[in-house]
């Protein structure tokens, strides 16, 4: 076997040889996951070593192989191949991933024992076949070489310890607490609704009732639950049936943000009401928010208001509606109309007027919803509004919160209590299960310092992170793709989670650790899960495992009785008119920081700002002008007596006198991507947690902003260079042709507006037809009315097509590699803008400009109308990119896979899709409509001489799109969905005037603002 | 025109009244003196160290990737192609002077054609390097040549880049032959004057047995005439083809029918500017004042003025067409050139290429060496920026505003550009030192012709 | 010093020079064309295998069907090498003591893989699919040669791109009834091309020659 460095000098295109791994022996383990010996995987160590050796060997070969004959390549067949395993063929497993207590059902593709692609499980109510960026990118984390590999014991500093040692220590250490019924012991866990975890927790607390158990996540639902308790006297969760709603009002919340529970389902439901082709009707969405969100972009009416002022608006709304509907004794007294100037502005009152009329017209068919940012009183008022409008029981339902996590005083106060106890020395043994409190606990609690006061502490975490470095024990946590478990969806549906691979680094799951805490015995995850669902007979259990959902486990829908509410305290959380409000939010990409080392997510552009690799202060252009803050200028942001230096970005649509900063960045112990002091890697972005406090939630009424005068070059994927006036004029002039949209009324009166939006010379063909297509004609339709800009398709594409992560400097130079990009355009005035999203993959032109200019014919037209790209033929003149009007081609300016040659990074290769060539330096690459998927199905179908069924071939982006905005298919069949969509009158081709005849067509966006007349 | 019969024309030349002897002696001496003037050494030291820098940067590029340049997306072509077009342009004057002026019997050309040709060769060498270096996989440019192979893959002849390969290739070959052919009689002269064995052998071989027999002269003249006739269309074809790289693309700002003539004019313009830049110092250093006279320089300045105005006209007409076409993409492309983020580049180009040559309306300035030299340099700068403007400003903002970008050159970009000048001047200085800088034979013919009257 | 003037005999050199200049490019082309082609570099490659397995014996004399061992050839891209247990099906009882089979028995006992050496090795950017060819009726012998006569397997065909294209452009010559794919000695009942053309008709076999057919 030649050394890895060999192919560094040679342009060798390699893919990790499926064959090789297919037959290399870790495949056995994949099989044996479900067999007994894997269950008691107490000694992960030797197995793991062996495993990695084999991996290393096989991958090394994969890497070093080129066309050169004289290179010897080995094939390692299994000594015995399990039934049904076909080397190199993908297999699919159902599992589910939990994010802060909400489970999402997934379908994971594994090739030769390597999970390589995470997709949604169509049967799961939370997913409906889609997967958010978090779930899709999780597979990259699985193979992250920065994940913690060893058990670390802080006092001794010994890092060689194994689970055996730990178990012995724990049995000894926990003894005294057992006798004291757990007194002096505490558990700080990330919220979980896993039935098994809940069961074990109850078991633990029943055996040691004195244990102080605290749940903590920065993205917690305290306000929501407190609001529900105010309104109903019991913790309840709201279930909105958006697809049955005619009018939706979102108060400072983006229900489609993947950080929200039920986001994927909400996105699908909301957009289902926005395809007027058959019904000619649409739902109408109102959004009041401080920060421009995807909901705001989708909305027909959007009002930018400071988060602190939204309570007042809600009160106003309640007053107006109550007045019109008449008092309802059962609902208590209405709010009095607040006397506030900001509600008297012409824009605001017009907004409220049309909102009130719409809500009244849509009684029983409306949804009012708010989010975690808003104080409890707004939540309770929103419940009242839904009752007032008679939505409850029709478009809005309630589910009883499961006991456990939700109950109690709320996470913040519980955590505050715990920290006090820790400081007082009342906690002798603290078990931190997941999470990263040292980073993300409210800054004023100073959790880190308190932790030092705890004599014994352990942290179970995937990474040796900020918290792990302060606990006495760090324990590697098994990735959810490595462990057994179960989760509960927002609506209560239970799904099982099964491992697809043996723990690469011998980690353990939370439930496995809990089982030791309970009785000192390390039970296997499968056993624990099976016990939880002991009542199920094996066939049922196996079916649940196969389907990924347990049928009929959803909770009953309730209509709790609403208590009368007091008058809203509008002072609470509201900023006075002249101060600057700071809104902190979990990041759209790295969430609360746990994904900060995930290259796919860190390099993913923010949906609105399109900034990558860091968090920025979003500030309204006018406010910025007033404060003299430049776009891209560095600023000092001060709040709660703490200050950070961060880059400011002019964000149209941000509320005046309100700025937003995302949490989760600025990690000091994330890894080679997110930043790690230990490795000398500077942090990506700025840590905003230092501004948080336990008193205030994530909305801080008083903050101050001061320009430093410095400027930085942001790594943005759009508007890379500040657009000057002429550029802006040209952009606005073109917008109408690029993103074609109309109001419902306009569209009904001019159904063909999209076709006639551009005046151009007749498009003549040099050949008729340009190319003769027998058989399939692949095409795609993208519905701009349905695209919410969530970027899920970009991650899907990256995972499917082995698209590299290039790093901040390269993005700043404009060399990002995403094959599929989501363009964001602002329209209207900068202080009241609308936003539109446009996903742009390769348009697969029939008259492809790229094909005509390649001097070596590396890109050419296939018989099915694809612009094939032969990477191994490309010499990299980049002429094709120059001539591509859509600029969808991406170029490998360097060998972006070079770091994989480092031995410690070998494991990263395991994530690659063996069906797609990994491109080396100096070649052009681009979207191919996932040709590998097309070919696979074509070959399989032809093998048994059957036609290809409609919808059998699905591109990665289409598969994961939560709203079904992307549809791929065969244009040569009139029955195919794509041909039907492209036949619609609102279907148009981007830049059609260039006569490129793209195979991708867009459906013009129809919006439904309230007609002015009424 | 001052005749060459004035006595004691050249310092250190043998006394006597034999003009031909003086010419011979004066030119050969340059190559024969044991050490060239100090100026040569200084110049050579500078240029060769720049050449070294060039090689270092190229090595870095080849081993790391073309990403060490500033190229990005959408601006996928940066300095690499700019320099390529720039150098090809420089390469024009040589053949133009030698071939076309020869056919037009412009005898004054004889004094400058030799090193104009040399300049052409060296410029084309520089030009040829860049396309090979700018591609992503610099070890594979041979895939652009139609070589039979086991893949059964041929180059794509629809691609303008493919046309380039042949256009530039042909041009290089013919220019080389033309240059060498012209040198043979002079090389023979060197051979005959050789005092050392080495010179005798080397020049002897290079002179391929030239005896100066009337038969040889007869054949020589014929061949030279034919080559001239062959080279002439190339002058027009090469840069036209190069311009197709842009004209045949559909990018706003590139997709223009005016490009071929516009590029040729520009090339001649730039080429002559470079000749001036070289001629002025050369005649000083090597005491050729009497061969390359002020009149010659003035004539060339007139050409500069003419071609400069052609180029200016092209700039103007581009704007007119883009406006008149009513195509807003085109329209914006040009507004963006003049007023967008790269306006500074555009106005540099206008100042250097259109404004500065206007000085030559005045005879005084036309005949002033300093002005001549300065304008020559300015025009070279301007012509480089012309390519910069065409390539970078057009690419940086095309159809979809979402993919607009801003190109920033890297240090490697700049060093490579500077280094290419190092390569050019190193070759040129070596040529001055070791080869007949002035076409002695032709000058003599010219003189003889005049003497006859 | 007398100037160096070419002596008369150099005139003869002109012919030689002319010939050389004429032939040299031709020579280079030929050199590249043949010298660098897989026909020269790859055909005949016969690496040493860890176990002296003889196809001549098993496939030839014993007449075991290819698919007995290469089980996935009809449904997958890879004609997987057989797991050791398949060997042991027979060798549990046959030649149980043979020292040649030492590695095999070891592998069966320990579960360690036998490290076979790949013979037919395509570049990694080429996606060849066995099932796509076998089910269409392209015989094993077409690409692998008379395996049944090879004591040690070696490469018979160049496996070069032009070689692939040859067949993709005119598959008739290599088509046979799908039932006969593993038959090493099959002969077309009539003229191969005519017969092949008929099969092509029947099974609608139009092998594409797009880039994406093999490169993805």
Coordinates of N, CA, C and O in Angstrom, one line a residue, chain B residues 4-54:
Chain B
X4 N 23.5 58.5 -43.9 CA 24.5 57.8 -43.1 C 25.9 58.1 -43.6 O 26.8 57.5 -43.1
X5 N 26.0 59.0 -44.5 CA 27.3 59.3 -45.1 C 28.1 60.3 -44.3 O 29.3 60.5 -44.5
X6 N 27.5 60.9 -43.3 CA 28.3 61.9 -42.5 C 29.5 61.2 -41.9 O 29.4 60.0 -41.5
X7 N 30.6 61.8 -41.9 CA 31.8 61.2 -41.4 C 31.7 61.0 -39.9 O 31.0 61.7 -39.2
X8 N 32.6 60.1 -39.4 CA 32.8 59.9 -38.0 C 31.4 59.8 -37.3 O 31.2 60.5 -36.3
X9 N 30.6 58.9 -37.8 CA 29.3 58.8 -37.2 C 29.3 58.2 -35.8 O 28.7 58.6 -34.9
X10 N 30.2 57.2 -35.7 CA 30.1 56.4 -34.4 C 31.3 56.5 -33.6 O 32.4 56.3 -34.1
X11 N 31.1 56.7 -32.3 CA 32.3 56.7 -31.5 C 33.1 55.4 -31.6 O 32.5 54.3 -31.6
X12 N 34.3 55.5 -31.7 CA 35.2 54.3 -31.7 C 35.1 53.5 -33.0 O 35.6 52.4 -33.1
X13 N 34.4 54.1 -33.9 CA 34.3 53.3 -35.2 C 35.6 53.7 -36.0 O 36.2 54.7 -35.9
X14 N 36.1 52.7 -36.9 CA 37.3 53.0 -37.7 C 37.0 54.2 -38.6 O 35.9 54.3 -39.1
X15 N 38.1 55.0 -38.7 CA 38.0 56.2 -39.7 C 37.9 55.6 -41.1 O 38.1 54.5 -41.3
X16 N 37.5 56.5 -42.0 CA 37.4 56.0 -43.4 C 36.0 56.4 -43.9 O 35.2 57.0 -43.2
X17 N 35.8 56.2 -45.2 CA 34.5 56.7 -45.7 C 33.7 55.6 -46.2 O 32.7 55.7 -47.0
X18 N 34.0 54.3 -45.8 CA 33.2 53.2 -46.2 C 32.0 53.0 -45.3 O 32.1 52.6 -44.2
X19 N 30.8 53.5 -45.8 CA 29.6 53.5 -45.0 C 29.3 52.0 -44.5 O 29.1 51.8 -43.3
X20 N 29.4 51.1 -45.5 CA 29.0 49.7 -45.1 C 29.9 49.2 -44.0 O 29.4 48.6 -43.0
X21 N 31.2 49.5 -44.2 CA 32.1 49.0 -43.1 C 31.7 49.6 -41.8 O 31.6 48.9 -40.8
X22 N 31.3 50.8 -41.8 CA 30.9 51.5 -40.5 C 29.7 50.8 -39.9 O 29.6 50.4 -38.8
X23 N 28.7 50.6 -40.8 CA 27.5 50.0 -40.3 C 27.8 48.6 -39.7 O 27.6 48.3 -38.5
X24 N 28.5 47.8 -40.5 CA 28.9 46.5 -40.0 C 29.6 46.6 -38.7 O 29.2 46.0 -37.7
X25 N 30.6 47.4 -38.7 CA 31.5 47.5 -37.5 C 30.6 47.9 -36.3 O 30.6 47.4 -35.2
X26 N 29.8 48.9 -36.5 CA 29.0 49.5 -35.5 C 28.1 48.5 -34.8 O 27.9 48.4 -33.6
X27 N 27.4 47.7 -35.7 CA 26.5 46.8 -35.1 C 27.2 45.6 -34.5 O 26.9 45.2 -33.4
X28 N 28.2 45.1 -35.2 CA 28.8 43.9 -34.8 C 29.5 44.1 -33.4 O 29.5 43.3 -32.5
X29 N 30.2 45.3 -33.4 CA 30.9 45.7 -32.2 C 30.1 45.4 -30.9 O 30.6 44.9 -29.9
X30 N 28.8 45.7 -31.0 CA 28.0 45.5 -29.8 C 28.1 44.1 -29.3 O 28.2 43.8 -28.1
X31 N 28.1 43.1 -30.2 CA 28.2 41.7 -29.8 C 29.6 41.3 -29.6 O 29.8 40.2 -29.0
X32 N 30.6 42.1 -30.0 CA 31.9 41.6 -29.9 C 32.8 42.2 -28.8 O 33.7 41.5 -28.3
X33 N 32.4 43.4 -28.4 CA 33.2 44.0 -27.3 C 33.2 43.0 -26.1 O 32.2 42.4 -25.8
X34 N 34.4 42.9 -25.4 CA 34.5 41.9 -24.3 C 33.5 42.2 -23.2 O 32.8 41.3 -22.8
X35 N 33.2 43.4 -22.9 CA 32.2 43.6 -21.9 C 31.2 44.7 -22.4 O 31.7 45.8 -22.8
X36 N 29.9 44.5 -22.3 CA 29.0 45.5 -22.7 C 29.0 46.6 -21.7 O 29.6 46.5 -20.6
X37 N 28.3 47.7 -22.0 CA 28.3 48.9 -21.1 C 27.7 48.5 -19.8 O 26.9 47.6 -19.7
X38 N 28.1 49.3 -18.8 CA 27.6 49.0 -17.4 C 26.1 48.9 -17.4 O 25.5 48.0 -16.8
X39 N 25.5 49.8 -18.1 CA 24.0 49.9 -18.2 C 23.4 48.5 -18.4 O 22.5 48.0 -17.8
X40 N 24.1 47.8 -19.3 CA 23.5 46.4 -19.7 C 23.6 45.5 -18.5 O 22.6 44.9 -18.2
X41 N 24.7 45.6 -17.8 CA 24.8 44.7 -16.6 C 23.7 45.1 -15.6 O 23.0 44.2 -15.1
X42 N 23.5 46.3 -15.3 CA 22.5 46.7 -14.3 C 21.1 46.2 -14.8 O 20.5 45.5 -14.1
X43 N 20.8 46.5 -16.0 CA 19.5 46.1 -16.6 C 19.4 44.6 -16.5 O 18.4 44.1 -16.0
X44 N 20.5 43.9 -16.8 CA 20.4 42.4 -16.8 C 20.2 41.9 -15.4 O 19.4 41.0 -15.1
X45 N 20.9 42.5 -14.4 CA 20.8 42.1 -13.0 C 19.3 42.2 -12.6 O 18.7 41.3 -12.1
X46 N 18.7 43.4 -12.9 CA 17.3 43.6 -12.5 C 16.4 42.6 -13.1 O 15.7 41.8 -12.5
X47 N 16.5 42.5 -14.5 CA 15.6 41.7 -15.2 C 15.7 40.2 -14.8 O 14.7 39.5 -14.6
X48 N 17.0 39.7 -14.7 CA 17.1 38.3 -14.4 C 16.6 38.0 -13.0 O 16.0 36.9 -12.7
X49 N 16.7 38.9 -12.1 CA 16.2 38.6 -10.7 C 14.7 38.6 -10.8 O 14.0 37.8 -10.1
X50 N 14.1 39.5 -11.6 CA 12.7 39.5 -11.8 C 12.2 38.1 -12.4 O 11.3 37.5 -12.0
X51 N 13.1 37.7 -13.3 CA 12.8 36.4 -13.9 C 12.8 35.3 -12.9 O 11.9 34.4 -12.8
X52 N 13.7 35.4 -11.9 CA 13.8 34.4 -10.9 C 12.5 34.4 -10.1 O 11.9 33.4 -9.8
X53 N 12.1 35.6 -9.7 CA 10.8 35.8 -9.0 C 9.7 35.1 -9.8 O 8.9 34.4 -9.2
X54 N 9.7 35.3 -11.1 CA 8.6 34.7 -11.9 C 8.6 33.2 -11.7 O 7.6 32.6 -11.4

